[in-house]
Structure formats: structure tokens, C-alpha cells
mmCIF file of C-alpha atoms and ligand atoms in Angstrom:
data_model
loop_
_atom_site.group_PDB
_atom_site.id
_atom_site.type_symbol
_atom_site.label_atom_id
_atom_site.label_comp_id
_atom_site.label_asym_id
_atom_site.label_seq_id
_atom_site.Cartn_x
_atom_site.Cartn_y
_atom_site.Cartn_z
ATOM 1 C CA UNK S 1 5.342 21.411 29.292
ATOM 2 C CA UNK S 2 7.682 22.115 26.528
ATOM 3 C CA UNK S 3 6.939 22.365 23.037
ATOM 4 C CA UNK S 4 8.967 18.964 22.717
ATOM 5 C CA UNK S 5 6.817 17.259 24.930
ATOM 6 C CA UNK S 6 3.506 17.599 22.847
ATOM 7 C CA UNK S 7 5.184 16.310 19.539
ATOM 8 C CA UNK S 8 3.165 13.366 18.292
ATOM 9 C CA UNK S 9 5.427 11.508 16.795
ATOM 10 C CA UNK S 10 2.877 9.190 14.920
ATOM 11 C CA UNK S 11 2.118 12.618 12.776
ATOM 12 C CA UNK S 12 5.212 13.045 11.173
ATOM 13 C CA UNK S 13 5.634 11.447 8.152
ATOM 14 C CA UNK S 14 8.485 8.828 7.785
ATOM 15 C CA UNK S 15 11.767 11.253 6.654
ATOM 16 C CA UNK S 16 10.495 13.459 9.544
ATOM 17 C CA UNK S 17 10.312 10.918 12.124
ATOM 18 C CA UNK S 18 14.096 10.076 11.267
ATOM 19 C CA UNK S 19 15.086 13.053 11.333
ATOM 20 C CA UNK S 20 13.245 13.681 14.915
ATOM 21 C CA UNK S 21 14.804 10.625 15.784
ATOM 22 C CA UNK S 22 18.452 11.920 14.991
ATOM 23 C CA UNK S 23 17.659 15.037 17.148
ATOM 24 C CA UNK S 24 16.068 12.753 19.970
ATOM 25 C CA UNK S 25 19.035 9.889 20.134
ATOM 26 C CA UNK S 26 21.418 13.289 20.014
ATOM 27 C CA UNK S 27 19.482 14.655 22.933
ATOM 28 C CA UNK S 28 19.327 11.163 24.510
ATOM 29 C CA UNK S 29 15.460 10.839 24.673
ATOM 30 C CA UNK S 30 15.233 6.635 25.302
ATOM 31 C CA UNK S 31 11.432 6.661 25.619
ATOM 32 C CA UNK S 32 11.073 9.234 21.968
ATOM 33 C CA UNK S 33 13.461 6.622 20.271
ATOM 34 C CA UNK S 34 11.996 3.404 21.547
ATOM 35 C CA UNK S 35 8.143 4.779 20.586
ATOM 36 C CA UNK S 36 9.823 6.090 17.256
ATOM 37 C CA UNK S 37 11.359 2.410 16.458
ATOM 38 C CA UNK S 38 8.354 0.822 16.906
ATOM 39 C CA UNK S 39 6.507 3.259 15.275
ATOM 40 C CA UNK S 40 8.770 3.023 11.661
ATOM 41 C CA UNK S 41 8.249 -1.275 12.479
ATOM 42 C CA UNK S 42 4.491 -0.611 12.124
ATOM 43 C CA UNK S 43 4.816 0.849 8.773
ATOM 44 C CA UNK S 44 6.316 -1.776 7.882
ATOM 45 C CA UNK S 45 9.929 -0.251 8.138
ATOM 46 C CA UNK S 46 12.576 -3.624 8.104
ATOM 47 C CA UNK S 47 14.575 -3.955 11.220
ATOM 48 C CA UNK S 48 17.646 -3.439 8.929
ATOM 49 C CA UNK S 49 16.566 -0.030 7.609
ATOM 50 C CA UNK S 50 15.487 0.885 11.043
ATOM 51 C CA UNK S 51 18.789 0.157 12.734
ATOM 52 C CA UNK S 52 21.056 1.807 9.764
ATOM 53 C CA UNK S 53 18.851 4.672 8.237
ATOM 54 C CA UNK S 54 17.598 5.829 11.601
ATOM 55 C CA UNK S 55 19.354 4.598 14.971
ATOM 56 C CA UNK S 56 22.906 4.406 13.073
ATOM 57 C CA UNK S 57 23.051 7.465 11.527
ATOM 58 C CA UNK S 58 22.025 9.036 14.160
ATOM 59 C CA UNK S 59 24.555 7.787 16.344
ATOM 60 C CA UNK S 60 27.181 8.879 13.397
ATOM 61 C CA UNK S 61 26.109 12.781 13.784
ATOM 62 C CA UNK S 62 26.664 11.938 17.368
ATOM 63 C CA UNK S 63 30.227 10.730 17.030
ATOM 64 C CA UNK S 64 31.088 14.320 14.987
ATOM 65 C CA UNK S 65 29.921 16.161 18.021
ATOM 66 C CA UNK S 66 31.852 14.424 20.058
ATOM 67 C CA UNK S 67 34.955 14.622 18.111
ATOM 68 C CA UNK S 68 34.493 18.451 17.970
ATOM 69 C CA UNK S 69 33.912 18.942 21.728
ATOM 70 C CA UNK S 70 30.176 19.982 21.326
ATOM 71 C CA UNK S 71 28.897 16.978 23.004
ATOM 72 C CA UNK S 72 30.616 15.392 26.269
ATOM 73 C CA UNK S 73 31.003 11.817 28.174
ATOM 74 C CA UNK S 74 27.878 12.315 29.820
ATOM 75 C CA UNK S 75 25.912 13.374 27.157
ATOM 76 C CA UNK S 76 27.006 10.343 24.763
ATOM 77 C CA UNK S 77 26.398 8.377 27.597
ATOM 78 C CA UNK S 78 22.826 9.195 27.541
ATOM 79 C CA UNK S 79 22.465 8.964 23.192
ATOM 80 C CA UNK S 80 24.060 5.524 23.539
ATOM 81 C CA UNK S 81 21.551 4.376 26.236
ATOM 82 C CA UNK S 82 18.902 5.676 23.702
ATOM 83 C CA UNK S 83 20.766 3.608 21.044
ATOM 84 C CA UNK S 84 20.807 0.542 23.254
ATOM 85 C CA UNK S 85 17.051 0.920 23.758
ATOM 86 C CA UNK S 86 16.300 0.923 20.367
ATOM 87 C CA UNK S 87 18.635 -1.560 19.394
ATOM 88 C CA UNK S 88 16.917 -4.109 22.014
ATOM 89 C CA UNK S 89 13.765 -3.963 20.553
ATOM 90 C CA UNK S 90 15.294 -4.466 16.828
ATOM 91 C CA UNK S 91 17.467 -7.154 18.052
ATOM 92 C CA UNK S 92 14.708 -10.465 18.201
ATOM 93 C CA UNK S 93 13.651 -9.253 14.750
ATOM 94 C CA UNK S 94 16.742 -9.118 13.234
ATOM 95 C CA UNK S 95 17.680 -12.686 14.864
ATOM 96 C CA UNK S 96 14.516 -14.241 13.966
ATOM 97 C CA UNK S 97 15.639 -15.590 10.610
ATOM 98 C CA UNK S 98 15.303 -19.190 11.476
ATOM 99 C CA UNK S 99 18.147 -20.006 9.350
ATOM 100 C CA UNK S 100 20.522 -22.903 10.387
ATOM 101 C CA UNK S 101 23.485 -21.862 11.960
ATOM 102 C CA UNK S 102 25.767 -21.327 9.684
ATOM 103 C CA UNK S 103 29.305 -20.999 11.980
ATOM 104 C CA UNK S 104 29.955 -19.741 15.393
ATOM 105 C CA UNK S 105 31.725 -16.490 16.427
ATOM 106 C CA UNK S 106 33.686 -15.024 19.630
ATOM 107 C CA UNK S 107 33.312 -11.527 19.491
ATOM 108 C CA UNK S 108 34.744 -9.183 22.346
ATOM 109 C CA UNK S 109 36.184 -5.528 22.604
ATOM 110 C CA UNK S 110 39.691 -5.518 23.847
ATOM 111 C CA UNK S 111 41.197 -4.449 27.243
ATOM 112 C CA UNK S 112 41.263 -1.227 27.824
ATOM 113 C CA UNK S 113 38.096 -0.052 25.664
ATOM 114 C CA UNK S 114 34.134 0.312 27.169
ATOM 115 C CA UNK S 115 32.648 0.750 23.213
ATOM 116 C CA UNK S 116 30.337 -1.780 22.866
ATOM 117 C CA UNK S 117 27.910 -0.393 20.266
ATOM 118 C CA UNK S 118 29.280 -0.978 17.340
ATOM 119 C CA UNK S 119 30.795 -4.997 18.628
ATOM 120 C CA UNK S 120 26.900 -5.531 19.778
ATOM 121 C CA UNK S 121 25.273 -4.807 16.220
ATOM 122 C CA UNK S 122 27.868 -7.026 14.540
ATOM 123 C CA UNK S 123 26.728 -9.829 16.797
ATOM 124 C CA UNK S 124 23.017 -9.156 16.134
ATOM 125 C CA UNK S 125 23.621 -8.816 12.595
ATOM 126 C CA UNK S 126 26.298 -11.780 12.875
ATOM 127 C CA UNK S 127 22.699 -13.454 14.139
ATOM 128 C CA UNK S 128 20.710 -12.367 12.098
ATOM 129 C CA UNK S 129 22.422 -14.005 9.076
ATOM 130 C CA UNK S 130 22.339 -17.234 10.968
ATOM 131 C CA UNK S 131 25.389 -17.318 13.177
ATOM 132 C CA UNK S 132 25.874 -18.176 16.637
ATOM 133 C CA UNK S 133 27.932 -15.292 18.709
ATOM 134 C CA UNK S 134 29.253 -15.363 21.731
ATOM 135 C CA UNK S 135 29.263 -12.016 22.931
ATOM 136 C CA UNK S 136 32.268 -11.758 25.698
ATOM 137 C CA UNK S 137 31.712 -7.674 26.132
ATOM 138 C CA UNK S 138 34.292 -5.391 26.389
ATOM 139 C CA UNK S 139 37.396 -4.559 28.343
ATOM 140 C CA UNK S 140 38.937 -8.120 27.576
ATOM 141 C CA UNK S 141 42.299 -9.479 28.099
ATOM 142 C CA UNK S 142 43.736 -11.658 26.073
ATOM 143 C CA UNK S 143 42.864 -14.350 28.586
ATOM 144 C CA UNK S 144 39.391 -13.708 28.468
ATOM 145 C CA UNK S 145 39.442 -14.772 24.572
ATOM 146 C CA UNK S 146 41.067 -17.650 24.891
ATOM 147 C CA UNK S 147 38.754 -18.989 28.134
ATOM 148 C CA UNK S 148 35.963 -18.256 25.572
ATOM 149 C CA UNK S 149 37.470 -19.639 22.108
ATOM 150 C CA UNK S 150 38.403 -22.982 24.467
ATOM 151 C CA UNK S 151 35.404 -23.549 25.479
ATOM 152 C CA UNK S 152 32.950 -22.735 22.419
ATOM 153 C CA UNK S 153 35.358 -23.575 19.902
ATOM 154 C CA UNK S 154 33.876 -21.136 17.155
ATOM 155 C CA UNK S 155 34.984 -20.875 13.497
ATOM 156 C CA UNK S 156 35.803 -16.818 14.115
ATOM 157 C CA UNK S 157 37.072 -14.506 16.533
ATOM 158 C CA UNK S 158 35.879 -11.113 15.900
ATOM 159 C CA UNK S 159 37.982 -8.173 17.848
ATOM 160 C CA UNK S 160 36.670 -4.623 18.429
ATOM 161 C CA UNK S 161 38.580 -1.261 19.204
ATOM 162 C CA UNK S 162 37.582 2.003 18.916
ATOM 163 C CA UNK S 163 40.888 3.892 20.800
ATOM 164 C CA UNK S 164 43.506 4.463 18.573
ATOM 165 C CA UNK S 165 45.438 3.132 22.091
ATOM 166 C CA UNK S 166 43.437 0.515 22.296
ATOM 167 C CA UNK S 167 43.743 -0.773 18.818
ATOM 168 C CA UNK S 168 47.360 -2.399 19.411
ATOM 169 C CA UNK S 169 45.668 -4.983 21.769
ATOM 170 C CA UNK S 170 44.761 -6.615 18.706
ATOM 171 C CA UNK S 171 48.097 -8.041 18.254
ATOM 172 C CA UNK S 172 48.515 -9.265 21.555
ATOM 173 C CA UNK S 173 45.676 -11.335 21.221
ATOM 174 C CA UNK S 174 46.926 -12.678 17.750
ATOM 175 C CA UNK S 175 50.202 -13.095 18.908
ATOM 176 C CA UNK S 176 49.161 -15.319 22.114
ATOM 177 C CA UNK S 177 47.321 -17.621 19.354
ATOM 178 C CA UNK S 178 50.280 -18.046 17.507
ATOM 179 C CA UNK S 179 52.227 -18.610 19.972
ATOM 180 C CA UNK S 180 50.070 -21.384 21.084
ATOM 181 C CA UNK S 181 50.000 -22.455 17.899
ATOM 182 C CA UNK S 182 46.309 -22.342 17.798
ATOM 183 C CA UNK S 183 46.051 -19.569 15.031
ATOM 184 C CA UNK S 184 44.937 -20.914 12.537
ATOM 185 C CA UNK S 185 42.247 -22.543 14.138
ATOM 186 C CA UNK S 186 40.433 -19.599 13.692
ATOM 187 C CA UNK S 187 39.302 -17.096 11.468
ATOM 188 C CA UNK S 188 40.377 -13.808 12.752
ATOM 189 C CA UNK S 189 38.070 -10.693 12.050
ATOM 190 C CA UNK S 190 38.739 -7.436 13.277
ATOM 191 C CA UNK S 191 36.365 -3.847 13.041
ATOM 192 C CA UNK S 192 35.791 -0.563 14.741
ATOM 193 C CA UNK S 193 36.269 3.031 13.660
ATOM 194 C CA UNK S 194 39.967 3.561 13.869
ATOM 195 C CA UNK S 195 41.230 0.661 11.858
ATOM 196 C CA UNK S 196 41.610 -0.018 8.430
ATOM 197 C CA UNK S 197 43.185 -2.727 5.746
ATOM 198 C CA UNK S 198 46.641 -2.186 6.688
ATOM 199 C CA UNK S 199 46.277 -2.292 10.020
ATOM 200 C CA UNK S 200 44.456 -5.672 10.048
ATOM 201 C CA UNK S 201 47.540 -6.928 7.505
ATOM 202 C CA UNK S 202 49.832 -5.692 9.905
ATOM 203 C CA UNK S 203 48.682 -7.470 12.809
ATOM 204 C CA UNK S 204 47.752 -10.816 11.248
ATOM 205 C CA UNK S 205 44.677 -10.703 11.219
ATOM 206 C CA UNK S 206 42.574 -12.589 8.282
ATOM 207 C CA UNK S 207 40.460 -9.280 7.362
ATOM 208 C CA UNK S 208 39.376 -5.727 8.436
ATOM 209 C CA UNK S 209 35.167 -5.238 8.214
ATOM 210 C CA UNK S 210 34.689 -1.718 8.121
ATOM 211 C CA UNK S 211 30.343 -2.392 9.463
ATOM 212 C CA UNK S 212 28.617 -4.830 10.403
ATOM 213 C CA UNK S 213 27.107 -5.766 6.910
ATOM 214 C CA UNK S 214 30.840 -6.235 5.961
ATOM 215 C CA UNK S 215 31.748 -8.218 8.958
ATOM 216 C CA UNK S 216 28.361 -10.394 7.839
ATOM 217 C CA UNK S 217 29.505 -11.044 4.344
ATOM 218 C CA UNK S 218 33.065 -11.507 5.253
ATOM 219 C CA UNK S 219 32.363 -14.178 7.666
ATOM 220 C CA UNK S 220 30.096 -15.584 5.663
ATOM 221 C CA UNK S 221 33.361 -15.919 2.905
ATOM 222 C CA UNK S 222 35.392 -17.610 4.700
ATOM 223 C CA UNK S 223 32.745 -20.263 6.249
ATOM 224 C CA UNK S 224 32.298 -20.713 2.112
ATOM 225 C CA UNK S 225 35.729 -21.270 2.133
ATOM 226 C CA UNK S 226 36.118 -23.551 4.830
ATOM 227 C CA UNK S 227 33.225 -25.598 3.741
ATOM 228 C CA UNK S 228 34.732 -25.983 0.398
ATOM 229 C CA UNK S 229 38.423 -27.466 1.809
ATOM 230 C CA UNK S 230 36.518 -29.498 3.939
ATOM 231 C CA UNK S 231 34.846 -30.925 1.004
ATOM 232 C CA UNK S 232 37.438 -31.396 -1.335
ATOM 233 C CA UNK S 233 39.804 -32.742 1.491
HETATM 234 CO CO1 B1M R 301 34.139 7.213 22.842
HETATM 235 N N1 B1M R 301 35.490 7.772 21.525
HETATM 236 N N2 B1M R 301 35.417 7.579 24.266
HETATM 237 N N3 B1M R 301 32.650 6.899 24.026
HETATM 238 N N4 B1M R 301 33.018 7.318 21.345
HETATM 239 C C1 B1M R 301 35.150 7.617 20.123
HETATM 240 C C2 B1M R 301 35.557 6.235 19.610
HETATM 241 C C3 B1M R 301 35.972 8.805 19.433
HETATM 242 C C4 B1M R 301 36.342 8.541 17.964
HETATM 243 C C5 B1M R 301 35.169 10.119 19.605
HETATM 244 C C6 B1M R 301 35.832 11.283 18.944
HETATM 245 O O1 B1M R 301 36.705 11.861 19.539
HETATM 246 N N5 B1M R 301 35.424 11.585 17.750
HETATM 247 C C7 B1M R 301 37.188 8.902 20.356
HETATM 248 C C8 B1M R 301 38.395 8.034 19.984
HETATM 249 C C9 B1M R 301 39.546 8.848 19.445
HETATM 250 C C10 B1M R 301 40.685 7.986 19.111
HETATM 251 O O2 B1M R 301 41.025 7.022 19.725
HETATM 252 N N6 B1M R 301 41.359 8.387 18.066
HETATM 253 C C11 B1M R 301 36.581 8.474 21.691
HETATM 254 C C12 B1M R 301 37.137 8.779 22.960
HETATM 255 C C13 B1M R 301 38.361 9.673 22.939
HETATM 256 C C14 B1M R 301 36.594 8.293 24.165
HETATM 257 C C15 B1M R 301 37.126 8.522 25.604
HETATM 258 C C16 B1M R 301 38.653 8.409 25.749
HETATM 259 C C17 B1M R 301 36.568 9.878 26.036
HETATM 260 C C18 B1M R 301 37.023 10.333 27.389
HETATM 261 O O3 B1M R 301 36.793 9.699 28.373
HETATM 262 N N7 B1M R 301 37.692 11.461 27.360
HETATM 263 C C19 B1M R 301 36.396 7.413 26.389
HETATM 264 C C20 B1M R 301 37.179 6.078 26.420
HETATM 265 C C21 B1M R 301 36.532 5.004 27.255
HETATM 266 C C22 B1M R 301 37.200 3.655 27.049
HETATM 267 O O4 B1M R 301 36.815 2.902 26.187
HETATM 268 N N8 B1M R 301 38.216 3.356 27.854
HETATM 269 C C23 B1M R 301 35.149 7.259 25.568
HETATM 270 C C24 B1M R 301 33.919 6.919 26.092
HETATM 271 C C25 B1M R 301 32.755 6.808 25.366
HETATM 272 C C26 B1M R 301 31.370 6.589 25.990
HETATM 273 C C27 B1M R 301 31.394 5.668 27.215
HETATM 274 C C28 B1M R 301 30.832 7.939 26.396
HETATM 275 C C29 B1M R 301 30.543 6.072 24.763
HETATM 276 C C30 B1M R 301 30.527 4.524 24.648
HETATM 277 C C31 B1M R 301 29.224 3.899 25.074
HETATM 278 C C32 B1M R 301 29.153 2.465 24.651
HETATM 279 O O5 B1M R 301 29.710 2.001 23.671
HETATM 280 N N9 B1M R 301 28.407 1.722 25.441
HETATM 281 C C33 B1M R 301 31.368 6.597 23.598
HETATM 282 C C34 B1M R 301 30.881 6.720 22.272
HETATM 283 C C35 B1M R 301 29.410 6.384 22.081
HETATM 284 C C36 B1M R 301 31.698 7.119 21.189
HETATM 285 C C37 B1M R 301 31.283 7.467 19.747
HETATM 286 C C38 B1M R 301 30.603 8.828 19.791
HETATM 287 C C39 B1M R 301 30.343 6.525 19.032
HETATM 288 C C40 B1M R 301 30.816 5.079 18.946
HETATM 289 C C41 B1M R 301 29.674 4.262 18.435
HETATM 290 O O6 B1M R 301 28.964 3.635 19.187
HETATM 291 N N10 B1M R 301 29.449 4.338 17.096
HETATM 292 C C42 B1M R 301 32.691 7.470 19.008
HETATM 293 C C43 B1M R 301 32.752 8.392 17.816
HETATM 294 C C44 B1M R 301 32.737 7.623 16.507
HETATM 295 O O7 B1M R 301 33.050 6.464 16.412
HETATM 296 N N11 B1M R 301 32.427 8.320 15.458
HETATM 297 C C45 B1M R 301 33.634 7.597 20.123
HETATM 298 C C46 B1M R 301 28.316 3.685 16.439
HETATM 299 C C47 B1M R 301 28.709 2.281 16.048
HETATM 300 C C48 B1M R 301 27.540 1.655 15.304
HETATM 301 O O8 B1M R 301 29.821 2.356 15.153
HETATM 302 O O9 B1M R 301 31.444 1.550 16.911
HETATM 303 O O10 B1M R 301 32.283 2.297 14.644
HETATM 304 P P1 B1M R 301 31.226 1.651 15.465
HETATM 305 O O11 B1M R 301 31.014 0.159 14.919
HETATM 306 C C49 B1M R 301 30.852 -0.161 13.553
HETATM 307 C C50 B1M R 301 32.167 -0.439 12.814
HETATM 308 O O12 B1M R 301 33.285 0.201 13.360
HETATM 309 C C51 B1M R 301 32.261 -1.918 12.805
HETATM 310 O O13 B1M R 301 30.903 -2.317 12.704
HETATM 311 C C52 B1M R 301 30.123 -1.481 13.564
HETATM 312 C C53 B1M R 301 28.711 -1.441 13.059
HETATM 313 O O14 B1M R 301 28.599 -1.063 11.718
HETATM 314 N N12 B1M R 301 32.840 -2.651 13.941
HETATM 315 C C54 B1M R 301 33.220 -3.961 13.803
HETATM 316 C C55 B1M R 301 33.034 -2.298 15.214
HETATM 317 N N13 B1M R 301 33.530 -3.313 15.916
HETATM 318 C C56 B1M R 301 33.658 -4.355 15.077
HETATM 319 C C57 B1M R 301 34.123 -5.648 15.295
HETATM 320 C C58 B1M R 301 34.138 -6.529 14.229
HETATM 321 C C59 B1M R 301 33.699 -6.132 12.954
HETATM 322 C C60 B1M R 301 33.234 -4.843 12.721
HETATM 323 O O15 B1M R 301 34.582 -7.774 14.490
HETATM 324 C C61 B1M R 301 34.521 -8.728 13.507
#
């Protein structure tokens, strides 16, 4: 049995558990990171603090790894699984606000693009703060978003890309809208690592949200917003 195997990880104190918990999501230890999770929730840890200070960052020293060809497909594979195991245990908590629903979203990666990490914490956080999501996964074409934004008529499509060739699908999708005329139905949100600002200007869209706290308070803007016209019109 290796050293690794006899940690208790109820005896470390809470900046050492995260810090375990970075090493254990980078070595892709689901069972270390779903005891750890629940573990920081007993100490009365918030699901918020859980998700960003442990399971996000660690996903972040993950992502550097990767980029410098230290980690590989398979092993990412393996942290994100570890991710998604933690993430499923935080998700009812975060959810359980029991606010009323303040707007509904369509949120889907676009063709061509498997990352669903990031898209499925903006949709619990999306949630959290009282929306109802639609989660359409990844790997959509643009027909896939409007068979979903016909048939739950939501107040926001959110788009995610993490491919810098992947990115450009964006604009399909907002270009099939408008040429539909149905975009400005909809409130058009767009997020993932690669993007930025400009980009979003570029391809129409109504705003970049660089995380999911953004894409939260962003949404939650323009529901303001269309309250407010509603009101006074
Ligand atoms: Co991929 N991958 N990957 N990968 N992967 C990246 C994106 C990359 C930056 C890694 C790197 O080189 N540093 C790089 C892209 C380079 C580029 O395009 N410039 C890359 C590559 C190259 C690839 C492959 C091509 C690798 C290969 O096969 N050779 C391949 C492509 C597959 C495909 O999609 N067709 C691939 C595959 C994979 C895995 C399958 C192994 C795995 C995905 C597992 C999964 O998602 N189920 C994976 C992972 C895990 C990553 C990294 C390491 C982590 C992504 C992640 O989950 N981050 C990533 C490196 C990185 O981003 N630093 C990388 C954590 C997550 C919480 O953050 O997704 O940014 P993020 O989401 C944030 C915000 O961006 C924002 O809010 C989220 C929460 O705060 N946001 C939104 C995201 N979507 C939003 C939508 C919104 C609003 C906000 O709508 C309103």
C-alpha cells in the first residue's frame, strides 16, 4: 500500500486538504475528491467556495499542464471525471436556493467541441441563482439550438467554446437567428477560455462572461432590463 493510500484526509487541516485536493483532481483520484468535498461541506465549507477555491482551481493548474505537454488526453480525462464527481455532489446544494425562477436559459457547447466543464458549472450556477437551464451538451449544430430555443422559448442562449477553431461556430449560430429574424428574441451570452470582449462584439453577440459568476450577474442584467421595458411599455 502506498504512502498515498494511508492519508487520512479528515486530518489535514482545511488549506491542506485543498491543496491535497489539487494534487488528487491532478492525479485524477474521483473517490479522494468526492470524500474531500464532502469533507470541506461538513465544516461547513459553502458549495460556492468548495467548487471555486478547491475543485476549480484545481482544474486551472490542470489546464497549465496541459498546455505545456506535461499532462495528456488521457490523463485530463481522468482529472475531469474527478471534477465531474465532485461537481455532482455540489450541484443539488448549489440549486437548492428555492428562489423563483427568475428567466430561462439554453446553454450548449458548439459543434465541433467535447468541453463541457466549464458550460455545466454555468448552468448549475445559472441554477443556483434561480434560473431554469436547459442544458443541450456539447458538440451542437446550429440546428440543435434552434430545436431547443423553439421549443423552451428561454430569455438567453448561452454558447460555449473552448477551441480557438471552434470558437467561430459562434457566429453561425448568431447568424442563422438573424437570418430568421428571431435574434432579438433572445439574449445572447457567450463564455469559455479562448474568447474575450471583442470577440463577442464581433460576432453579435449581447456579452462575453469570462466565469460563471459573470455569466450569473450578466444574465441576471439583462432579465433587469427586460423586466423594466416590459414595465414601462
Ligand atoms: Co481540452 N483544450 N482539448 N480537453 N482542455 C483546452 C481548452 C486547451 C486550452 C488546453 C491547452 O492546450 N492549454 C486547448 C485549446 C487550445 C486552443 O484552442 N487554443 C485544448 C485542446 C487543444 C484540446 C484537444 C484538441 C486536445 C487533443 O485532442 N489533442 C481536444 C479537443 C476535443 C474537442 O473538443 N473536439 C481536447 C480534449 C480535452 C479533454 C476531453 C481531455 C478534456 C475535456 C473534458 C470535458 O470537458 N468533459 C479537456 C480539458 C479538461 C481541457 C482543459 C485542461 C480544462 C478545461 C476546463 O474544464 N476548465 C483546457 C485548458 C484550460 O482551459 N485552461 C483545455 C475548467 C472550467 C471550469 O473552465 O471551461 O474555461 P472553462 O469555463 C469557465 C469559463 O470559460 C466560462 O465559465 C466557466 C466557469 O467559470 N465559460 C462560460 C465557459 N463556457 C461558458 C459559457 C457561457 C458563459 C461562460 O455561456 C453563457
Amino acid at each position: 500500500m502506498s504512502e498515498e493510500d494511508d492519508l487520512d484526509l479528515n486530518s489535514l487541516d482545511d488549506d491542506e486538504l485543498v491543496q491535497q485536493m489539487h494534487d488528487d483532481l491532478y492525479d485524477g483520484l474521483k473517490g479522494e475528491i468526492e470524500e474531500s468535498v464532502n469533507i470541506l461541506l461538513g465544516r461547513k465549507w459553502t458549495p460556492y467556495d468548495v467548487l471555486t477555491k478547491a475543485l476549480v482551481e484545481g482544474m486551472r493548474i490542470v489546464g497549465i499542464d496541459f498546455r505545456d505537454g506535461i499532462l495528456f488526453v488521457p490523463e485530463v480525462l481522468l482529472a475531469a471525471n474527478a471534477m465531474k464527481a465532485g461537481m455532482f455532489i455540489l450541484r443539488p446544494l448549489l440549486v437548492e436556493t428555492g428562489a423563483p425562477r427568475v428567466g430561462k436559459m439554453v446553454i450548449g457547447t458548439v459543434k465541433g467541441d467535447i468541453h463541457d466543464i466549464g458550460k455545466n458549472l454555468v448552468a448549475m450556477m445559472m441554477e443556483g441563482a434561480g434560473f431554469e437551464v436547459i442544458n443541450i451538451g456539447i458538440n451542437n449544430p446550429v440546428e440543435n439550438y434552434l430545436e431547443a430555443i423553439e421549443e423552451h422559448q428561454p430569455d438567453i442562449l448561452g454558447m460555449s467554446a473552448l477551441l480557438t477553431t471552434t470558437m467561430p461556430y459562434m457566429k453561425v449560430v448568431i447568424d442563422t437567428l438573424k437570418e430568421k429574424g428571431m435574434r432579438d428574441d433572445y439574449v445572447v451570452l457567450v463564455g469559455g477560455a479562448p474568447l474575450n470582449e471583442e470577440f463577442a462584439d464581433a460576432i453579435g453577440a449581447d456579452a462575453y462572461c469570462r466565469d460563471a459568476a459573470v455569466a450569473v450577474e450578466t444574465a441576471k442584467e439583462f432579465m433587469a432590463r427586460k423586466h423594466n421595458q416590459l414595465a414601462a411599455g
